Short mmCIF file of C-alpha atoms in Angstrom, two decimals:
data_model
loop_
_atom_site.label_atom_id
_atom_site.label_comp_id
_atom_site.label_asym_id
_atom_site.label_seq_id
_atom_site.Cartn_x
_atom_site.Cartn_y
_atom_site.Cartn_z
CA UNK A 1 15.39 -26.28 15.44
CA UNK A 2 12.79 -27.03 12.84
CA UNK A 3 10.88 -24.20 11.15
CA UNK A 4 7.64 -26.09 10.49
CA UNK A 5 7.30 -27.07 14.14
CA UNK A 6 8.15 -23.71 15.66
CA UNK A 7 5.94 -21.48 13.53
CA UNK A 8 2.26 -22.58 13.61
CA UNK A 9 1.20 -18.98 12.79
CA UNK A 10 2.66 -19.31 9.31
CA UNK A 11 0.65 -22.48 8.66
CA UNK A 12 -2.55 -20.79 9.87
CA UNK A 13 -1.95 -17.76 7.66
CA UNK A 14 -1.35 -19.87 4.58
CA UNK A 15 -4.56 -21.78 5.26
CA UNK A 16 -6.39 -18.45 5.54
CA UNK A 17 -4.81 -17.28 2.31
CA UNK A 18 -6.09 -20.32 0.44
CA UNK A 19 -9.66 -19.71 1.53
CA UNK A 20 -12.09 -17.89 -0.76
CA UNK A 21 -13.55 -14.60 0.40
CA UNK A 22 -16.96 -15.51 1.77
CA UNK A 23 -19.36 -12.79 2.85
CA UNK A 24 -22.65 -13.41 4.60
CA UNK A 25 -25.64 -12.20 2.55
CA UNK A 26 -26.70 -8.91 4.04
CA UNK A 27 -29.88 -8.10 2.22
CA UNK A 28 -33.00 -9.60 0.81
CA UNK A 29 -33.61 -9.52 -2.93
CA UNK A 30 -35.91 -6.54 -2.72
CA UNK A 31 -34.61 -3.01 -2.61
CA UNK A 32 -38.03 -1.52 -2.31
CA UNK A 33 -38.06 0.32 -5.62
CA UNK A 34 -41.70 1.37 -5.30
CA UNK A 35 -43.95 2.67 -2.54
CA UNK A 36 -43.74 1.23 1.00
CA UNK A 37 -44.52 -2.46 0.99
CA UNK A 38 -44.26 -2.85 -2.80
CA UNK A 39 -41.76 -5.36 -4.23
CA UNK A 40 -38.73 -3.85 -5.90
CA UNK A 41 -35.88 -4.88 -8.19
CA UNK A 42 -32.77 -6.52 -6.76
CA UNK A 43 -31.31 -3.52 -4.99
CA UNK A 44 -28.27 -1.36 -4.89
CA UNK A 45 -28.80 -0.99 -1.14
CA UNK A 46 -28.19 -4.72 -0.77
CA UNK A 47 -25.06 -4.53 -2.93
CA UNK A 48 -23.65 -1.67 -0.88
CA UNK A 49 -24.33 -3.46 2.42
CA UNK A 50 -22.76 -6.67 1.12
CA UNK A 51 -19.71 -4.88 -0.29
CA UNK A 52 -19.17 -3.08 3.02
CA UNK A 53 -18.93 -6.45 4.75
CA UNK A 54 -16.70 -7.93 2.05
CA UNK A 55 -14.39 -4.92 2.29
CA UNK A 56 -14.25 -5.33 6.06
CA UNK A 57 -13.39 -9.03 5.72
CA UNK A 58 -10.68 -8.27 3.14
CA UNK A 59 -9.26 -5.54 5.36
CA UNK A 60 -9.12 -7.85 8.38
CA UNK A 61 -7.39 -10.60 6.40
CA UNK A 62 -4.98 -8.07 4.92
CA UNK A 63 -4.05 -6.93 8.44
CA UNK A 64 -3.59 -10.53 9.60
CA UNK A 65 -1.27 -11.17 6.66
CA UNK A 66 0.64 -7.94 7.26
CA UNK A 67 1.24 -8.77 10.92
CA UNK A 68 2.22 -12.37 10.11
CA UNK A 69 4.62 -11.18 7.42
CA UNK A 70 6.21 -8.71 9.82
CA UNK A 71 6.61 -11.46 12.43
CA UNK A 72 8.10 -13.73 9.80
CA UNK A 73 10.65 -11.08 8.88
CA UNK A 74 11.65 -10.71 12.52
CA UNK A 75 12.10 -14.48 12.76
CA UNK A 76 14.24 -14.55 9.60
CA UNK A 77 16.44 -11.79 11.01
CA UNK A 78 16.76 -13.72 14.28
CA UNK A 79 17.89 -16.79 12.39
CA UNK A 80 20.45 -14.75 10.47
CA UNK A 81 21.83 -13.37 13.75
CA UNK A 82 22.14 -16.86 15.20
CA UNK A 83 23.82 -18.05 12.01
CA UNK A 84 26.41 -15.26 12.20
CA UNK A 85 27.06 -16.12 15.85
CA UNK A 86 27.55 -19.79 15.04
CA UNK A 87 29.97 -18.92 12.22
CA UNK A 88 31.99 -16.79 14.61
CA UNK A 89 32.11 -19.61 17.16
CA UNK A 90 33.19 -22.02 14.44
CA UNK A 91 36.02 -19.70 13.42
CA UNK A 92 37.19 -19.52 17.06
CA UNK A 93 37.13 -23.31 17.35
CA UNK A 94 39.05 -23.72 14.11
CA UNK A 95 41.62 -21.24 15.34
CA UNK A 96 41.95 -23.21 18.59
CA UNK A 97 42.39 -26.40 16.58
CA UNK A 98 45.21 -24.85 14.61
CA UNK A 99 46.88 -23.63 17.78
CA UNK A 100 46.66 -27.09 19.37
CA UNK A 101 48.05 -28.71 16.22
CA UNK A 102 51.01 -26.32 16.20
CA UNK A 103 51.64 -26.95 19.90
CA UNK A 104 51.55 -30.68 19.32
CA UNK A 105 54.10 -30.36 16.57
CA UNK A 106 56.43 -28.25 18.71
CA UNK A 107 56.12 -30.64 21.66
CA UNK A 108 56.53 -33.75 19.58
CA UNK A 109 52.86 -34.51 19.31
CA UNK A 110 53.20 -34.47 15.54
CA UNK A 111 56.07 -37.01 15.51
CA UNK A 112 55.42 -40.58 14.45
CA UNK A 113 54.31 -42.87 17.20
CA UNK A 114 57.58 -44.95 16.95
CA UNK A 115 59.66 -41.80 17.43
CA UNK A 116 57.56 -40.75 20.42
CA UNK A 117 58.21 -44.16 21.98
CA UNK A 118 61.97 -43.75 21.55
CA UNK A 119 62.00 -40.19 22.95
CA UNK A 120 59.74 -40.87 25.93
CA UNK A 121 61.43 -41.35 29.32
CA UNK A 122 59.03 -44.13 30.24
CA UNK A 123 55.84 -45.79 28.91
CA UNK A 124 53.66 -43.92 31.39
CA UNK A 125 54.87 -40.54 30.10
CA UNK A 126 54.19 -41.69 26.55
CA UNK A 127 50.66 -42.76 27.38
CA UNK A 128 49.92 -39.52 29.23
CA UNK A 129 51.04 -37.49 26.27
CA UNK A 130 49.04 -39.57 23.83
CA UNK A 131 45.89 -39.38 25.98
CA UNK A 132 46.18 -35.61 26.21
CA UNK A 133 46.55 -35.32 22.44
CA UNK A 134 43.63 -37.69 21.77
CA UNK A 135 41.37 -35.87 24.22
CA UNK A 136 42.25 -32.50 22.75
CA UNK A 137 41.63 -33.75 19.22
CA UNK A 138 38.36 -35.38 20.22
CA UNK A 139 37.09 -32.26 22.02
CA UNK A 140 37.94 -29.97 19.15
CA UNK A 141 36.56 -32.32 16.52
CA UNK A 142 33.33 -32.74 18.45
CA UNK A 143 32.98 -28.99 18.90
CA UNK A 144 33.63 -28.32 15.22
CA UNK A 145 31.19 -31.04 14.13
CA UNK A 146 28.55 -29.69 16.51
CA UNK A 147 29.02 -26.15 15.26
CA UNK A 148 28.85 -27.21 11.63
CA UNK A 149 25.67 -29.17 12.24
CA UNK A 150 24.16 -26.12 13.93
CA UNK A 151 25.28 -23.95 11.02
CA UNK A 152 23.66 -26.31 8.53
CA UNK A 153 20.41 -26.32 10.49
CA UNK A 154 20.39 -22.54 10.75
CA UNK A 155 21.13 -22.13 7.06
CA UNK A 156 18.22 -24.45 6.27
CA UNK A 157 15.89 -22.54 8.59
CA UNK A 158 17.05 -19.23 7.14
CA UNK A 159 16.16 -20.46 3.66
CA UNK A 160 12.75 -21.61 4.89
CA UNK A 161 12.13 -18.27 6.58
CA UNK A 162 13.07 -16.39 3.40
CA UNK A 163 10.73 -18.61 1.37
CA UNK A 164 7.92 -18.05 3.86
CA UNK A 165 8.50 -14.30 3.75
CA UNK A 166 8.28 -14.25 -0.05
CA UNK A 167 5.09 -16.33 0.03
CA UNK A 168 3.48 -14.00 2.56
CA UNK A 169 4.50 -10.94 0.57
CA UNK A 170 2.94 -12.46 -2.54
CA UNK A 171 -0.25 -13.27 -0.67
CA UNK A 172 -0.41 -9.78 0.82
CA UNK A 173 -0.06 -8.26 -2.66
CA UNK A 174 -2.81 -10.51 -4.01
CA UNK A 175 -5.11 -9.68 -1.12
CA UNK A 176 -4.44 -5.97 -1.56
CA UNK A 177 -5.63 -6.36 -5.17
CA UNK A 178 -8.81 -8.10 -3.99
CA UNK A 179 -9.38 -5.34 -1.46
CA UNK A 180 -8.90 -2.66 -4.11
CA UNK A 181 -11.34 -4.39 -6.48
CA UNK A 182 -13.98 -4.54 -3.73
CA UNK A 183 -13.42 -0.88 -2.91
CA UNK A 184 -13.89 0.07 -6.56
CA UNK A 185 -17.14 -1.90 -6.76
CA UNK A 186 -18.26 -0.37 -3.47
CA UNK A 187 -17.57 3.17 -4.67
CA UNK A 188 -19.54 2.61 -7.87
CA UNK A 189 -22.44 1.09 -5.93
CA UNK A 190 -22.39 3.91 -3.38
CA UNK A 191 -22.81 6.62 -6.00
CA UNK A 192 -25.51 4.62 -7.79
CA UNK A 193 -27.34 4.46 -4.46
CA UNK A 194 -26.83 8.18 -3.95
CA UNK A 195 -28.09 8.90 -7.47
CA UNK A 196 -31.30 7.02 -6.78
CA UNK A 197 -31.68 8.91 -3.50
CA UNK A 198 -31.17 12.28 -5.19
CA UNK A 199 -33.81 11.37 -7.80
CA UNK A 200 -36.27 10.44 -5.04
CA UNK A 201 -35.63 13.72 -3.22
CA UNK A 202 -36.05 15.71 -6.41
CA UNK A 203 -39.37 13.95 -7.06
CA UNK A 204 -40.42 14.37 -3.43
CA UNK A 205 -41.43 10.70 -3.29
CA UNK A 206 -39.72 8.24 -0.99
CA UNK A 207 -38.75 4.90 -2.39
CA UNK A 208 -39.91 1.86 -0.46
CA UNK A 209 -37.92 0.47 2.40
CA UNK A 210 -34.84 -1.53 1.37
CA UNK A 211 -35.18 -4.65 3.51
CA UNK A 212 -31.67 -5.55 4.65
CA UNK A 213 -30.85 -8.56 6.78
CA UNK A 214 -29.87 -7.39 10.23
CA UNK A 215 -26.31 -8.03 11.45
CA UNK A 216 -25.74 -11.17 13.49
CA UNK A 217 -25.17 -10.74 17.22
CA UNK A 218 -26.99 -7.49 17.88
CA UNK A 219 -26.04 -5.11 20.70
CA UNK A 220 -26.56 -6.22 24.28
CA UNK A 221 -27.16 -2.70 25.60
CA UNK A 222 -30.40 -0.72 25.44
CA UNK A 223 -28.72 2.26 23.73
CA UNK A 224 -26.06 2.48 21.02
CA UNK A 225 -24.38 5.06 18.79
CA UNK A 226 -26.26 5.72 15.53
CA UNK A 227 -23.35 4.37 13.44
CA UNK A 228 -20.71 1.83 14.41
CA UNK A 229 -17.57 3.43 12.94
CA UNK A 230 -17.35 7.16 12.35
CA UNK A 231 -15.55 10.45 12.78
CA UNK A 232 -17.36 13.27 14.53
CA UNK A 233 -17.66 16.43 12.45
CA UNK A 234 -20.00 19.39 13.06
CA UNK A 235 -21.34 19.42 16.61
CA UNK A 236 -24.46 20.76 18.24
CA UNK A 237 -24.63 24.57 18.37
CA UNK A 238 -21.74 25.18 15.98
CA UNK A 239 -22.07 27.98 13.45
CA UNK A 240 -21.97 27.76 9.67
CA UNK A 241 -23.20 29.49 6.56
CA UNK A 242 -25.27 26.44 5.57
CA UNK A 243 -27.48 26.73 8.67
CA UNK A 244 -30.03 29.44 9.35
CA UNK A 245 -28.73 29.95 12.90
CA UNK A 246 -26.76 27.19 14.59
CA UNK A 247 -26.24 23.50 13.94
CA UNK A 248 -29.10 21.54 15.51
CA UNK A 249 -27.48 18.11 15.83
CA UNK A 250 -24.31 16.05 15.77
CA UNK A 251 -22.76 15.02 12.45
CA UNK A 252 -21.04 11.66 11.96
CA UNK A 253 -18.71 11.53 8.96
CA UNK A 254 -19.26 8.12 7.32
CA UNK A 255 -19.17 6.79 3.72
CA UNK A 256 -22.31 6.62 1.59
CA UNK A 257 -24.28 3.47 2.35
CA UNK A 258 -23.06 3.02 5.92
CA UNK A 259 -25.76 1.23 7.95
CA UNK A 260 -27.52 3.66 10.29
CA UNK A 261 -28.81 2.21 13.58
CA UNK A 262 -31.69 3.12 15.85
CA UNK A 263 -30.03 4.35 19.03
CA UNK A 264 -32.74 2.76 21.15
CA UNK A 265 -36.09 1.00 21.02
CA UNK A 266 -38.93 3.02 19.61
CA UNK A 267 -41.42 3.64 16.84
CA UNK A 268 -40.81 5.27 13.44
CA UNK A 269 -43.04 8.36 13.36
CA UNK A 270 -41.69 9.95 10.19
CA UNK A 271 -40.05 8.94 6.91
CA UNK A 272 -39.56 11.94 4.65
CA UNK A 273 -37.79 12.68 1.37
CA UNK A 274 -37.16 16.32 0.53
CA UNK A 275 -36.24 19.61 2.10
CA UNK A 276 -32.98 20.55 3.77
CA UNK A 277 -32.61 17.17 5.48
CA UNK A 278 -33.07 15.14 2.30
CA UNK A 279 -34.14 11.62 3.20
CA UNK A 280 -34.77 11.46 6.95
CA UNK A 281 -36.24 9.22 9.65
CA UNK A 282 -37.63 10.26 13.04
CA UNK A 283 -38.02 7.70 15.83
CA UNK A 284 -40.02 8.22 19.03
CA UNK A 285 -38.62 6.61 22.20
CA UNK A 286 -40.39 5.54 25.38
CA UNK A 287 -38.85 8.33 27.46
CA UNK A 288 -40.62 10.94 25.32
CA UNK A 289 -37.58 11.97 23.27
CA UNK A 290 -37.29 11.72 19.49
CA UNK A 291 -34.21 10.98 17.41
CA UNK A 292 -33.72 12.12 13.83
CA UNK A 293 -31.46 10.53 11.20
CA UNK A 294 -30.98 12.77 8.15
CA UNK A 295 -29.21 13.13 4.75
CA UNK A 296 -29.77 9.40 4.16
CA UNK A 297 -29.34 7.56 0.87
CA UNK A 298 -31.93 4.90 1.71
CA UNK A 299 -34.37 3.85 4.42
CA UNK A 300 -34.88 0.27 5.58
CA UNK A 301 -38.00 0.77 7.71
CA UNK A 302 -41.50 2.12 7.12
CA UNK A 303 -43.42 4.74 9.05
CA UNK A 304 -45.23 3.19 12.03
CA UNK A 305 -42.75 0.34 12.37
CA UNK A 306 -41.28 -0.64 15.73
CA UNK A 307 -37.48 -0.72 15.91
CA UNK A 308 -35.00 -2.29 18.34
CA UNK A 309 -31.72 -0.89 19.66
CA UNK A 310 -29.03 -1.24 17.02
CA UNK A 311 -31.46 -2.18 14.24
CA UNK A 312 -30.45 -0.96 10.80
CA UNK A 313 -33.04 1.64 9.85
CA UNK A 314 -31.31 3.31 6.90
CA UNK A 315 -28.10 3.95 5.00
CA UNK A 316 -26.13 7.17 5.17
CA UNK A 317 -25.77 9.49 2.20
CA UNK A 318 -25.54 13.14 1.27
CA UNK A 319 -29.09 14.15 0.29
CA UNK A 320 -30.60 17.55 1.00
CA UNK A 321 -28.53 20.48 2.26
CA UNK A 322 -25.31 18.47 2.65
CA UNK A 323 -21.69 19.18 1.73
CA UNK A 324 -20.60 15.54 1.74
CA UNK A 325 -21.44 12.03 2.96
CA UNK A 326 -22.41 12.02 6.64
CA UNK A 327 -25.20 11.25 9.08
CA UNK A 328 -26.95 14.21 10.71
CA UNK A 329 -28.27 13.00 14.07
CA UNK A 330 -30.61 14.98 16.32
CA UNK A 331 -32.31 14.45 19.68
CA UNK A 332 -35.57 16.38 20.10
CA UNK A 333 -38.33 16.81 22.65
CA UNK A 334 -40.89 16.91 19.79
CA UNK A 335 -40.80 15.34 16.32
CA UNK A 336 -40.24 18.74 14.71
CA UNK A 337 -37.18 20.85 14.00
CA UNK A 338 -36.44 23.51 16.60
CA UNK A 339 -36.88 21.37 19.70
CA UNK A 340 -33.44 19.78 19.70
CA UNK A 341 -31.07 19.17 22.61
CA UNK A 342 -27.35 18.40 22.49
CA UNK A 343 -27.09 14.72 21.41
CA UNK A 344 -23.67 14.06 22.94
CA UNK A 345 -24.56 14.48 26.66
CA UNK A 346 -27.97 12.89 25.97
CA UNK A 347 -26.28 9.76 24.60
CA UNK A 348 -23.74 9.83 27.41
CA UNK A 349 -26.59 9.87 29.95
CA UNK A 350 -27.86 6.69 28.27
CA UNK A 351 -24.44 5.03 28.56
CA UNK A 352 -23.18 5.77 25.03
CA UNK A 353 -19.85 7.60 24.78
CA UNK A 354 -18.75 9.08 21.47
#
């Protein structure tokens, strides 16, 4: 059994480990620091979007390494079990060899060949005895040699497995450090983005749209969830001291800077900065309903712009009357507050389960 031939996964993982983290650019150079349409400085929105993707790539590679390392440990343990079994079989064979040798000695098998000739009743008896001894010796010697060769191979494979395990552990530790460094950069960029958003809300003036490159391979369905990965928090109609009556939408708990998607095709009828919703976007859809995306940290579209299903239209934040980073999502029959319907069954009716 040869380790390098039986474990292609290890080779693939090491090749992955030697690759440099490469993230696709996710934003144009402009962050839209001025009014809509005006050029801006290289933007924090772009940094956040890029770091989100780099963190995702690092996380995926970390998980691949973790699973490969776990599989490698299982293989090393399997080899150790086989090695112990072979040692036990070798001990049994050696014991049998000793027993045969003692029997030979008692029965004259250990006597010199000349003495055996003198003691034998006839040549045929002598030859039968010698053949039996030779065959026994040959069988035992072959079995012992075979077992020792197997033991040597297993010991070699065990050493290779242990070396591979140490290499994978080292790579996993290194990758965890890379992942942590990206997370630290991401956190700093997120709060810089949020600080800019808070300043815009305080001034009551929206910053221009941060033009981010759209993700490759957009959705194939006509309707999608407003964020890709999330945890549901406050739901429609729930009570709370931060709302005048009841909650008017569905909250999605997501980190600052998470790309927010248009749930369906439509037209942006409102981009606003200020008030209880902070930075918000309202999109009108062809069926006469409106969707609102609130407490944003940045917008990536302008008022009047057409949007497609799944298009990034903003980045989540915690502006306005918000207790923490999340997306407040509403479905309305008019563009204005107070005309909302429960978003969860509305999305479900459009084929989107949460």
